[in-house]
Amino acid sequence: MPTALRVFVPFALAYLLSYLLRVVNAVAGAPVTAEFDLSPAQLGLMTSLFYMGFVITQFPLGILMDRYGPRRVEAGMWVVGAAGCVVFATAGDSSQLFLGRFLIGVGASIALMGPMTAYRHWFPPEQRAMIVGLHMACGGVGSALGGGPTEALMDAIGWRGVFLVIGAATIAASLLILTVVPRRHEPRHPTDTRILAREMFAVLTSRTLWRIAPLAATVQIGLLAVVSLWAGPWLRQVVQMPTDEAAAWLSATSVGLIAGFLGYGVIFSRAERYGLSMHVFVIGAIAVMLCPILFIVLPLEATPPIWILYAAIGPVAVHTYNITSQQFPVEMAARVNTALNLVVFACAFLGQWGFSLILDLYRNDEGAPTREGFQVAFVALLAIQLVAMLPLLLAKSREPEPAPVRPS
């Protein structure tokens, strides 16, 4: 197998599984909610614990990957994800559900940062945007599998069986990464952990990061927290579609996601050559903000296609990892990526939970979310995104700060 494929394929397949695990509750959430009598707020909290797993791991993962390389670290983390699938599948009460979902998030927390770090080492900047786009498209395939195919598999073996099958697949992904990905760029003489941690703190407090991170994080709330969980309830309970028709729309939304990932790969590859990547990101972020407005003002029957549009333009912020990491030395790639990812998934956790808390305030007599609740939640999301634009728009200079210098 060509070396580029040995780098790309194992990481991409693992990312497919991570995206499937991210969105699976859009379908599995209904039977889980019924069995454990969960409220919308409890369902939102349970699902958002996936992102809390990301938040607590980003700091150590950045240090570990820059010290030992992404291959070994990602292979180990997926074992934790598999354990989370087993705990979730065998849960007897809601606390075990919450623990399983959290462990799944811990395991999947490296599924983008590991490849982003590896690709920074293996591919030049003009190729990297397309590689990232192809990688993210594999996530879109995972999202598609989380719609109709998961619904069909769940009908055959139940939601518990679905999570056991995914758990077995994550073990296979771990072994594939460990045995197939080349070792060439792994550090031969690991840097002292204290130095790595000190540099990580420098990244976390840098103006370069915080000019980009607020908008990158809040734009991704729509894709990570809203589309991945609430598209299904909107279609089934607000638009009142039959379950099979709603599942078909969810799969169509995933097609939009794949198209967005591939399209942005092409766009950012060209923008990189002319130094316009940041401009493309800002334009895309503004386009993302139009989607909540459409959900608020359009008649219900016109809204299902908007989920496809939301999924297609939502991935624009993924390329901010590449934009940000290029402003630091390659030896710091993992820590720069995970520092940004820490902010992104902290916002995703709070955004998904906060969105569900608002929906919980506007439930109908049957306990289901209402359009009024969604409208209030979308207004809140839009307000947060507009505020998050200010650091980027008000920045006096877009020149990066000097990177942290190691003592000799």
CSV table of C-alpha atoms in Angstrom, one decimal:
chain,number,residue,atom,x,y,z
A,1,MET,CA,0.0,0.0,0.0
A,2,PRO,CA,1.4,3.5,-0.8
A,3,THR,CA,2.6,5.3,2.2
A,4,ALA,CA,0.1,8.1,1.8
A,5,LEU,CA,-2.8,5.6,2.0
A,6,ARG,CA,-1.1,3.8,5.0
A,7,VAL,CA,-1.3,7.2,6.8
A,8,PHE,CA,-4.8,8.2,5.6
A,9,VAL,CA,-6.9,5.0,5.5
A,10,PRO,CA,-6.6,3.8,9.2
A,11,PHE,CA,-7.2,7.3,10.6
A,12,ALA,CA,-10.1,8.0,8.2
A,13,LEU,CA,-11.9,4.7,9.1
A,14,ALA,CA,-11.5,5.5,12.8
A,15,TYR,CA,-12.9,9.0,12.2
A,16,LEU,CA,-15.9,7.4,10.4
A,17,LEU,CA,-16.6,5.5,13.6
A,18,SER,CA,-16.2,8.6,15.7
A,19,TYR,CA,-18.8,10.4,13.7
A,20,LEU,CA,-21.2,7.5,13.8
A,21,LEU,CA,-20.9,7.6,17.6
A,22,ARG,CA,-21.4,11.3,17.6
A,23,VAL,CA,-24.7,11.2,15.7
A,24,VAL,CA,-26.1,7.8,16.6
A,25,ASN,CA,-28.3,9.2,19.3
A,26,ALA,CA,-30.3,11.1,16.7
A,27,VAL,CA,-31.8,7.6,15.9
A,28,ALA,CA,-31.0,5.6,19.1
A,29,GLY,CA,-32.1,8.5,21.3
A,30,ALA,CA,-35.8,7.7,20.8
A,31,PRO,CA,-35.7,4.1,22.2
A,32,VAL,CA,-33.2,5.0,24.9
A,33,THR,CA,-35.4,7.9,26.0
A,34,ALA,CA,-38.5,5.6,26.1
A,35,GLU,CA,-36.7,2.8,28.0
A,36,PHE,CA,-35.2,5.1,30.6
A,37,ASP,CA,-37.9,7.8,30.6
A,38,LEU,CA,-35.4,10.7,29.8
A,39,SER,CA,-36.5,14.3,29.5
A,40,PRO,CA,-35.2,16.4,26.6
A,41,ALA,CA,-32.7,18.0,29.1
A,42,GLN,CA,-31.5,14.6,30.2
A,43,LEU,CA,-31.2,13.4,26.6
A,44,GLY,CA,-29.2,16.5,25.8
A,45,LEU,CA,-27.0,16.1,28.8
A,46,MET,CA,-26.3,12.4,28.1
A,47,THR,CA,-25.5,13.1,24.5
A,48,SER,CA,-23.3,16.2,25.3
A,49,LEU,CA,-21.2,14.1,27.7
A,50,PHE,CA,-19.6,12.8,24.5
A,51,TYR,CA,-18.1,16.3,24.2
A,52,MET,CA,-17.1,16.5,27.9
A,53,GLY,CA,-14.9,13.5,27.2
A,54,PHE,CA,-13.2,15.6,24.6
A,55,VAL,CA,-12.8,18.5,26.9
A,56,ILE,CA,-10.9,16.7,29.7
A,57,THR,CA,-8.5,14.9,27.3
A,58,GLN,CA,-7.3,17.6,25.0
A,59,PHE,CA,-4.5,19.0,27.3
A,60,PRO,CA,-2.9,15.6,28.0
A,61,LEU,CA,-3.5,14.3,24.4
A,62,GLY,CA,-1.6,17.3,23.0
A,63,ILE,CA,1.4,16.6,25.2
A,64,LEU,CA,1.3,12.8,24.6
A,65,MET,CA,1.1,13.1,20.8
A,66,ASP,CA,4.0,15.5,20.6
A,67,ARG,CA,6.0,13.2,22.9
A,68,TYR,CA,5.1,9.8,21.5
A,69,GLY,CA,3.4,10.4,18.1
A,70,PRO,CA,-0.3,10.1,17.2
A,71,ARG,CA,-0.2,6.5,16.1
A,72,ARG,CA,0.3,4.9,19.5
A,73,VAL,CA,-1.8,7.4,21.4
A,74,GLU,CA,-4.8,7.1,19.1
A,75,ALA,CA,-4.7,3.3,19.1
A,76,GLY,CA,-4.8,3.3,22.9
A,77,MET,CA,-7.6,5.8,23.2
A,78,TRP,CA,-9.9,3.7,21.0
A,79,VAL,CA,-9.7,0.9,23.5
A,80,VAL,CA,-11.3,3.3,26.0
A,81,GLY,CA,-14.0,4.2,23.4
A,82,ALA,CA,-14.8,0.5,23.0
A,83,ALA,CA,-15.2,0.1,26.7
A,84,GLY,CA,-17.6,3.0,26.7
A,85,CYS,CA,-19.7,1.3,24.0
A,86,VAL,CA,-19.9,-1.8,26.2
A,87,VAL,CA,-20.9,0.2,29.3
A,88,PHE,CA,-23.6,2.0,27.3
A,89,ALA,CA,-24.9,-1.1,25.7
A,90,THR,CA,-25.3,-3.0,29.0
A,91,ALA,CA,-26.5,0.0,31.1
A,92,GLY,CA,-29.2,-0.7,33.7
A,93,ASP,CA,-29.9,2.8,34.7
A,94,SER,CA,-29.3,6.4,33.5
A,95,SER,CA,-26.1,6.9,35.4
A,96,GLN,CA,-24.5,4.0,33.6
A,97,LEU,CA,-25.8,5.4,30.3
A,98,PHE,CA,-24.1,8.7,31.2
A,99,LEU,CA,-20.8,7.0,32.1
A,100,GLY,CA,-20.8,5.0,28.9
A,101,ARG,CA,-21.4,8.0,26.8
A,102,PHE,CA,-18.6,9.9,28.6
A,103,LEU,CA,-16.1,7.1,28.0
A,104,ILE,CA,-17.1,6.9,24.3
A,105,GLY,CA,-16.3,10.6,24.1
A,106,VAL,CA,-12.9,10.1,25.8
A,107,GLY,CA,-12.0,7.4,23.3
A,108,ALA,CA,-13.2,9.3,20.2
A,109,SER,CA,-11.6,12.6,21.4
A,110,ILE,CA,-8.5,11.9,19.4
A,111,ALA,CA,-10.2,10.9,16.2
A,112,LEU,CA,-9.6,14.3,14.5
A,113,MET,CA,-6.6,15.6,16.5
A,114,GLY,CA,-4.5,12.4,15.8
A,115,PRO,CA,-4.9,12.6,12.0
A,116,MET,CA,-4.5,16.4,12.0
A,117,THR,CA,-1.2,16.0,13.7
A,118,ALA,CA,-0.1,13.2,11.5
A,119,TYR,CA,-1.1,15.1,8.3
A,120,ARG,CA,0.9,18.1,9.4
A,121,HIS,CA,4.0,15.9,9.4
A,122,TRP,CA,3.2,13.9,6.2
A,123,PHE,CA,1.6,16.4,3.8
A,124,PRO,CA,2.6,19.9,2.5
A,125,PRO,CA,0.2,22.8,3.2
A,126,GLU,CA,-1.2,22.9,-0.4
A,127,GLN,CA,-2.2,19.2,-0.1
A,128,ARG,CA,-3.2,19.2,3.5
A,129,ALA,CA,-6.6,21.0,3.0
A,130,MET,CA,-7.7,18.4,0.5
A,131,ILE,CA,-6.5,15.5,2.7
A,132,VAL,CA,-8.4,17.0,5.6
A,133,GLY,CA,-11.5,17.4,3.4
A,134,LEU,CA,-11.3,13.7,2.4
A,135,HIS,CA,-10.8,12.8,6.0
A,136,MET,CA,-13.8,14.7,7.1
A,137,ALA,CA,-15.9,13.2,4.2
A,138,CYS,CA,-15.3,9.9,5.9
A,139,GLY,CA,-16.9,11.4,8.9
A,140,GLY,CA,-19.8,12.3,6.7
A,141,VAL,CA,-20.1,8.7,5.7
A,142,GLY,CA,-20.3,7.8,9.4
A,143,SER,CA,-23.0,10.4,9.8
A,144,ALA,CA,-24.9,8.8,6.9
A,145,LEU,CA,-24.6,5.4,8.6
A,146,GLY,CA,-26.1,6.9,11.7
A,147,GLY,CA,-29.4,7.6,9.9
A,148,GLY,CA,-31.3,4.9,7.8
A,149,PRO,CA,-28.7,2.1,8.2
A,150,THR,CA,-28.6,2.5,12.0
A,151,GLU,CA,-32.4,2.5,12.0
A,152,ALA,CA,-32.5,-0.7,10.1
A,153,LEU,CA,-29.8,-2.4,12.2
A,154,MET,CA,-31.5,-1.2,15.4
A,155,ASP,CA,-34.8,-2.8,14.2
A,156,ALA,CA,-32.9,-6.1,13.8
A,157,ILE,CA,-30.7,-6.3,17.0
A,158,GLY,CA,-31.9,-3.4,19.2
A,159,TRP,CA,-30.1,-0.3,20.3
A,160,ARG,CA,-27.9,-2.2,22.7
A,161,GLY,CA,-26.8,-4.6,19.9
A,162,VAL,CA,-25.9,-1.5,17.8
A,163,PHE,CA,-23.5,-0.2,20.4
A,164,LEU,CA,-21.9,-3.6,20.9
A,165,VAL,CA,-21.3,-3.8,17.1
A,166,ILE,CA,-19.8,-0.4,17.1
A,167,GLY,CA,-17.6,-1.3,20.1
A,168,ALA,CA,-16.2,-4.3,18.2
A,169,ALA,CA,-15.5,-2.0,15.2
A,170,THR,CA,-13.5,0.5,17.4
A,171,ILE,CA,-11.2,-2.3,18.5
A,172,ALA,CA,-10.6,-3.2,14.9
A,173,ALA,CA,-9.8,0.4,14.1
A,174,SER,CA,-7.3,0.6,17.0
A,175,LEU,CA,-5.4,-2.5,15.7
A,176,LEU,CA,-5.4,-1.0,12.2
A,177,ILE,CA,-3.9,2.3,13.3
A,178,LEU,CA,-1.3,0.5,15.4
A,179,THR,CA,-0.1,-1.9,12.7
A,180,VAL,CA,-0.6,0.0,9.4
A,181,VAL,CA,0.3,3.6,10.1
A,182,PRO,CA,4.1,4.2,9.5
A,183,ARG,CA,6.3,5.2,12.3
A,184,ARG,CA,8.7,7.5,10.4
A,185,HIS,CA,7.8,10.8,12.0
A,186,GLU,CA,7.5,9.6,15.6
A,187,PRO,CA,9.8,11.5,18.0
A,188,ARG,CA,13.1,9.5,18.5
A,189,HIS,CA,14.1,11.5,21.6
A,190,PRO,CA,11.0,12.7,23.4
A,191,THR,CA,11.1,16.2,24.9
A,192,ASP,CA,10.8,16.6,28.6
A,193,THR,CA,7.1,16.6,29.6
A,194,ARG,CA,7.5,19.8,31.7
A,195,ILE,CA,8.7,21.7,28.6
A,196,LEU,CA,5.8,20.3,26.6
A,197,ALA,CA,3.3,21.4,29.3
A,198,ARG,CA,4.9,24.9,29.5
A,199,GLU,CA,4.6,25.3,25.8
A,200,MET,CA,1.0,24.0,25.9
A,201,PHE,CA,0.1,26.8,28.4
A,202,ALA,CA,1.8,29.3,26.1
A,203,VAL,CA,-0.4,28.2,23.2
A,204,LEU,CA,-3.6,28.3,25.4
A,205,THR,CA,-2.8,31.9,26.4
A,206,SER,CA,-1.7,33.2,23.0
A,207,ARG,CA,-3.5,35.9,21.1
A,208,THR,CA,-3.1,33.9,17.9
A,209,LEU,CA,-5.4,31.2,19.3
A,210,TRP,CA,-8.0,33.4,20.9
A,211,ARG,CA,-8.5,35.5,17.8
A,212,ILE,CA,-9.8,32.4,16.0
A,213,ALA,CA,-11.0,30.0,18.7
A,214,PRO,CA,-14.3,31.8,19.8
A,215,LEU,CA,-15.8,31.9,16.3
A,216,ALA,CA,-14.4,28.5,15.3
A,217,ALA,CA,-15.9,27.0,18.4
A,218,THR,CA,-19.4,28.6,18.3
A,219,VAL,CA,-19.8,28.0,14.6
A,220,GLN,CA,-19.2,24.3,15.2
A,221,ILE,CA,-21.9,24.2,17.8
A,222,GLY,CA,-24.4,24.1,15.0
A,223,LEU,CA,-22.7,21.0,13.4
A,224,LEU,CA,-21.5,19.2,16.5
A,225,ALA,CA,-24.4,19.9,18.9
A,226,VAL,CA,-27.5,20.8,16.9
A,227,VAL,CA,-27.5,18.9,13.7
A,228,SER,CA,-26.0,15.7,15.3
A,229,LEU,CA,-28.8,15.4,17.9
A,230,TRP,CA,-31.8,17.7,17.3
A,231,ALA,CA,-32.4,17.2,13.5
A,232,GLY,CA,-34.1,14.0,14.3
A,233,PRO,CA,-36.5,15.4,17.0
A,234,TRP,CA,-37.2,18.4,14.8
A,235,LEU,CA,-38.3,16.2,11.9
A,236,ARG,CA,-40.2,13.6,14.0
A,237,GLN,CA,-41.8,15.8,16.7
A,238,VAL,CA,-42.0,19.3,15.3
A,239,VAL,CA,-42.6,18.6,11.6
A,240,GLN,CA,-44.3,15.3,12.6
A,241,MET,CA,-42.8,13.1,10.0
A,242,PRO,CA,-43.0,9.3,10.2
A,243,THR,CA,-39.9,7.7,11.7
A,244,ASP,CA,-38.7,6.1,8.4
A,245,GLU,CA,-39.1,9.3,6.5
A,246,ALA,CA,-37.2,11.3,9.2
A,247,ALA,CA,-34.4,8.7,9.0
A,248,ALA,CA,-34.2,9.2,5.3
A,249,TRP,CA,-33.9,12.9,5.7
A,250,LEU,CA,-31.1,12.4,8.3
A,251,SER,CA,-29.2,10.3,5.8
A,252,ALA,CA,-29.8,13.0,3.1
A,253,THR,CA,-28.4,15.5,5.6
A,254,SER,CA,-25.2,13.3,5.8
A,255,VAL,CA,-24.9,13.5,2.0
A,256,GLY,CA,-24.8,17.3,2.4
A,257,LEU,CA,-22.2,16.9,5.1
A,258,ILE,CA,-20.0,14.8,2.8
A,259,ALA,CA,-20.4,17.4,0.0
A,260,GLY,CA,-19.5,20.2,2.4
A,261,PHE,CA,-16.3,18.4,3.6
A,262,LEU,CA,-15.2,17.7,0.0
A,263,GLY,CA,-16.1,21.1,-1.2
A,264,TYR,CA,-14.3,22.9,1.5
A,265,GLY,CA,-11.2,20.7,0.8
A,266,VAL,CA,-11.1,22.1,-2.7
A,267,ILE,CA,-11.9,25.6,-1.7
A,268,PHE,CA,-9.3,25.8,1.1
A,269,SER,CA,-6.6,24.1,-1.0
A,270,ARG,CA,-6.9,26.9,-3.5
A,271,ALA,CA,-7.3,29.6,-0.9
A,272,GLU,CA,-4.1,28.4,0.8
A,273,ARG,CA,-2.1,29.2,-2.3
A,274,TYR,CA,-3.2,32.9,-2.2
A,275,GLY,CA,-3.2,33.4,1.6
A,276,LEU,CA,-7.0,33.7,1.7
A,277,SER,CA,-7.9,30.8,4.1
A,278,MET,CA,-9.0,33.2,6.9
A,279,HIS,CA,-11.2,35.2,4.5
A,280,VAL,CA,-12.9,32.0,3.4
A,281,PHE,CA,-13.5,30.9,7.0
A,282,VAL,CA,-15.1,34.2,7.9
A,283,ILE,CA,-17.4,34.2,4.8
A,284,GLY,CA,-18.4,30.6,5.6
A,285,ALA,CA,-19.1,31.4,9.2
A,286,ILE,CA,-21.5,34.2,8.2
A,287,ALA,CA,-23.3,31.7,5.9
A,288,VAL,CA,-23.6,29.2,8.8
A,289,MET,CA,-25.3,31.9,10.9
A,290,LEU,CA,-28.1,32.3,8.3
A,291,CYS,CA,-29.4,28.7,8.9
A,292,PRO,CA,-30.9,29.4,12.4
A,293,ILE,CA,-32.7,32.4,10.8
A,294,LEU,CA,-34.2,30.2,8.2
A,295,PHE,CA,-35.5,27.7,10.8
A,296,ILE,CA,-37.1,30.6,12.6
A,297,VAL,CA,-38.9,32.3,9.7
A,298,LEU,CA,-39.7,29.5,7.2
A,299,PRO,CA,-42.9,27.4,7.3
A,300,LEU,CA,-42.4,24.0,8.8
A,301,GLU,CA,-42.9,22.1,5.6
A,302,ALA,CA,-40.0,24.0,4.0
A,303,THR,CA,-37.5,23.3,6.8
A,304,PRO,CA,-36.3,19.7,6.1
A,305,PRO,CA,-33.9,20.8,3.3
A,306,ILE,CA,-32.4,23.4,5.6
A,307,TRP,CA,-30.8,20.6,7.6
A,308,ILE,CA,-29.0,19.5,4.5
A,309,LEU,CA,-27.8,23.1,3.9
A,310,TYR,CA,-26.7,23.4,7.6
A,311,ALA,CA,-24.7,20.2,7.3
A,312,ALA,CA,-23.1,21.2,4.0
A,313,ILE,CA,-21.8,24.7,5.1
A,314,GLY,CA,-21.3,23.9,8.8
A,315,PRO,CA,-17.8,22.2,8.4
A,316,VAL,CA,-16.1,25.5,7.4
A,317,ALA,CA,-14.6,25.8,10.9
A,318,VAL,CA,-12.8,22.5,10.6
A,319,HIS,CA,-10.1,24.2,8.6
A,320,THR,CA,-9.2,26.6,11.4
A,321,TYR,CA,-7.1,23.8,12.9
A,322,ASN,CA,-4.9,24.0,9.8
A,323,ILE,CA,-4.9,27.8,9.8
A,324,THR,CA,-4.0,28.0,13.5
A,325,SER,CA,-1.3,25.2,13.6
A,326,GLN,CA,0.6,26.7,10.7
A,327,GLN,CA,1.4,29.7,12.8
A,328,PHE,CA,3.4,27.6,15.2
A,329,PRO,CA,6.3,25.2,14.8
A,330,VAL,CA,5.5,21.7,13.5
A,331,GLU,CA,6.8,20.2,16.7
A,332,MET,CA,3.9,21.8,18.5
A,333,ALA,CA,1.2,20.7,16.0
A,334,ALA,CA,-0.6,18.3,18.4
A,335,ARG,CA,-0.7,20.8,21.2
A,336,VAL,CA,-2.0,23.7,19.0
A,337,ASN,CA,-4.7,21.4,17.5
A,338,THR,CA,-5.8,20.1,20.9
A,339,ALA,CA,-5.8,23.6,22.4
A,340,LEU,CA,-8.2,24.7,19.8
A,341,ASN,CA,-10.1,21.5,20.1
A,342,LEU,CA,-10.4,22.1,23.9
A,343,VAL,CA,-12.3,25.3,23.2
A,344,VAL,CA,-14.4,23.8,20.4
A,345,PHE,CA,-15.7,20.9,22.4
A,346,ALA,CA,-16.2,22.8,25.6
A,347,CYS,CA,-18.5,25.1,23.6
A,348,ALA,CA,-20.1,22.0,22.0
A,349,PHE,CA,-20.8,20.5,25.4
A,350,LEU,CA,-22.3,23.7,26.8
A,351,GLY,CA,-24.1,24.4,23.5
A,352,GLN,CA,-25.8,21.0,23.3
A,353,TRP,CA,-26.7,21.0,26.9
A,354,GLY,CA,-27.9,24.6,26.8
A,355,PHE,CA,-29.9,24.0,23.7
A,356,SER,CA,-31.6,21.1,25.4
A,357,LEU,CA,-32.3,23.1,28.5
A,358,ILE,CA,-34.1,25.7,26.4
A,359,LEU,CA,-36.1,23.0,24.6
A,360,ASP,CA,-37.0,21.6,28.0
A,361,LEU,CA,-38.7,24.9,29.0
A,362,TYR,CA,-41.0,24.7,26.0
A,363,ARG,CA,-42.2,21.1,26.0
A,364,ASN,CA,-45.8,20.3,24.9
A,365,ASP,CA,-48.3,18.3,26.8
A,366,GLU,CA,-46.7,15.0,25.6
A,367,GLY,CA,-43.3,16.2,26.8
A,368,ALA,CA,-41.9,16.7,23.3
A,369,PRO,CA,-39.9,19.7,22.2
A,370,THR,CA,-41.9,22.4,20.3
A,371,ARG,CA,-41.1,24.8,17.5
A,372,GLU,CA,-41.3,27.8,19.9
A,373,GLY,CA,-38.5,26.2,22.0
A,374,PHE,CA,-36.3,25.6,18.9
A,375,GLN,CA,-36.9,29.2,17.9
A,376,VAL,CA,-35.7,30.6,21.2
A,377,ALA,CA,-32.7,28.2,21.2
A,378,PHE,CA,-31.7,29.3,17.7
A,379,VAL,CA,-31.9,32.9,18.6
A,380,ALA,CA,-29.6,32.2,21.6
A,381,LEU,CA,-27.1,30.3,19.4
A,382,LEU,CA,-27.1,33.1,16.8
A,383,ALA,CA,-26.4,35.8,19.5
A,384,ILE,CA,-23.5,33.8,20.8
A,385,GLN,CA,-22.0,33.4,17.4
A,386,LEU,CA,-22.3,37.1,16.6
A,387,VAL,CA,-20.4,37.9,19.9
A,388,ALA,CA,-17.8,35.4,19.1
A,389,MET,CA,-16.9,37.2,15.8
A,390,LEU,CA,-15.7,40.3,17.8
A,391,PRO,CA,-12.2,39.1,18.7
A,392,LEU,CA,-11.4,38.4,15.0
A,393,LEU,CA,-13.0,41.5,13.7
A,394,LEU,CA,-11.5,43.8,16.3
A,395,ALA,CA,-8.0,42.4,16.2
A,396,LYS,CA,-5.4,45.1,15.5
A,397,SER,CA,-3.2,42.7,13.6
A,398,ARG,CA,-3.4,39.3,12.1
A,399,GLU,CA,0.3,38.7,12.4
A,400,PRO,CA,1.0,35.7,14.6
A,401,GLU,CA,2.8,36.0,17.9
A,402,PRO,CA,6.3,34.6,18.2
A,403,ALA,CA,6.1,30.9,19.0
A,404,PRO,CA,7.3,29.8,22.4
A,405,VAL,CA,11.1,29.3,22.5
A,406,ARG,CA,12.6,26.3,24.3
A,407,PRO,CA,15.5,26.9,26.6
A,408,SER,CA,18.7,25.6,25.2
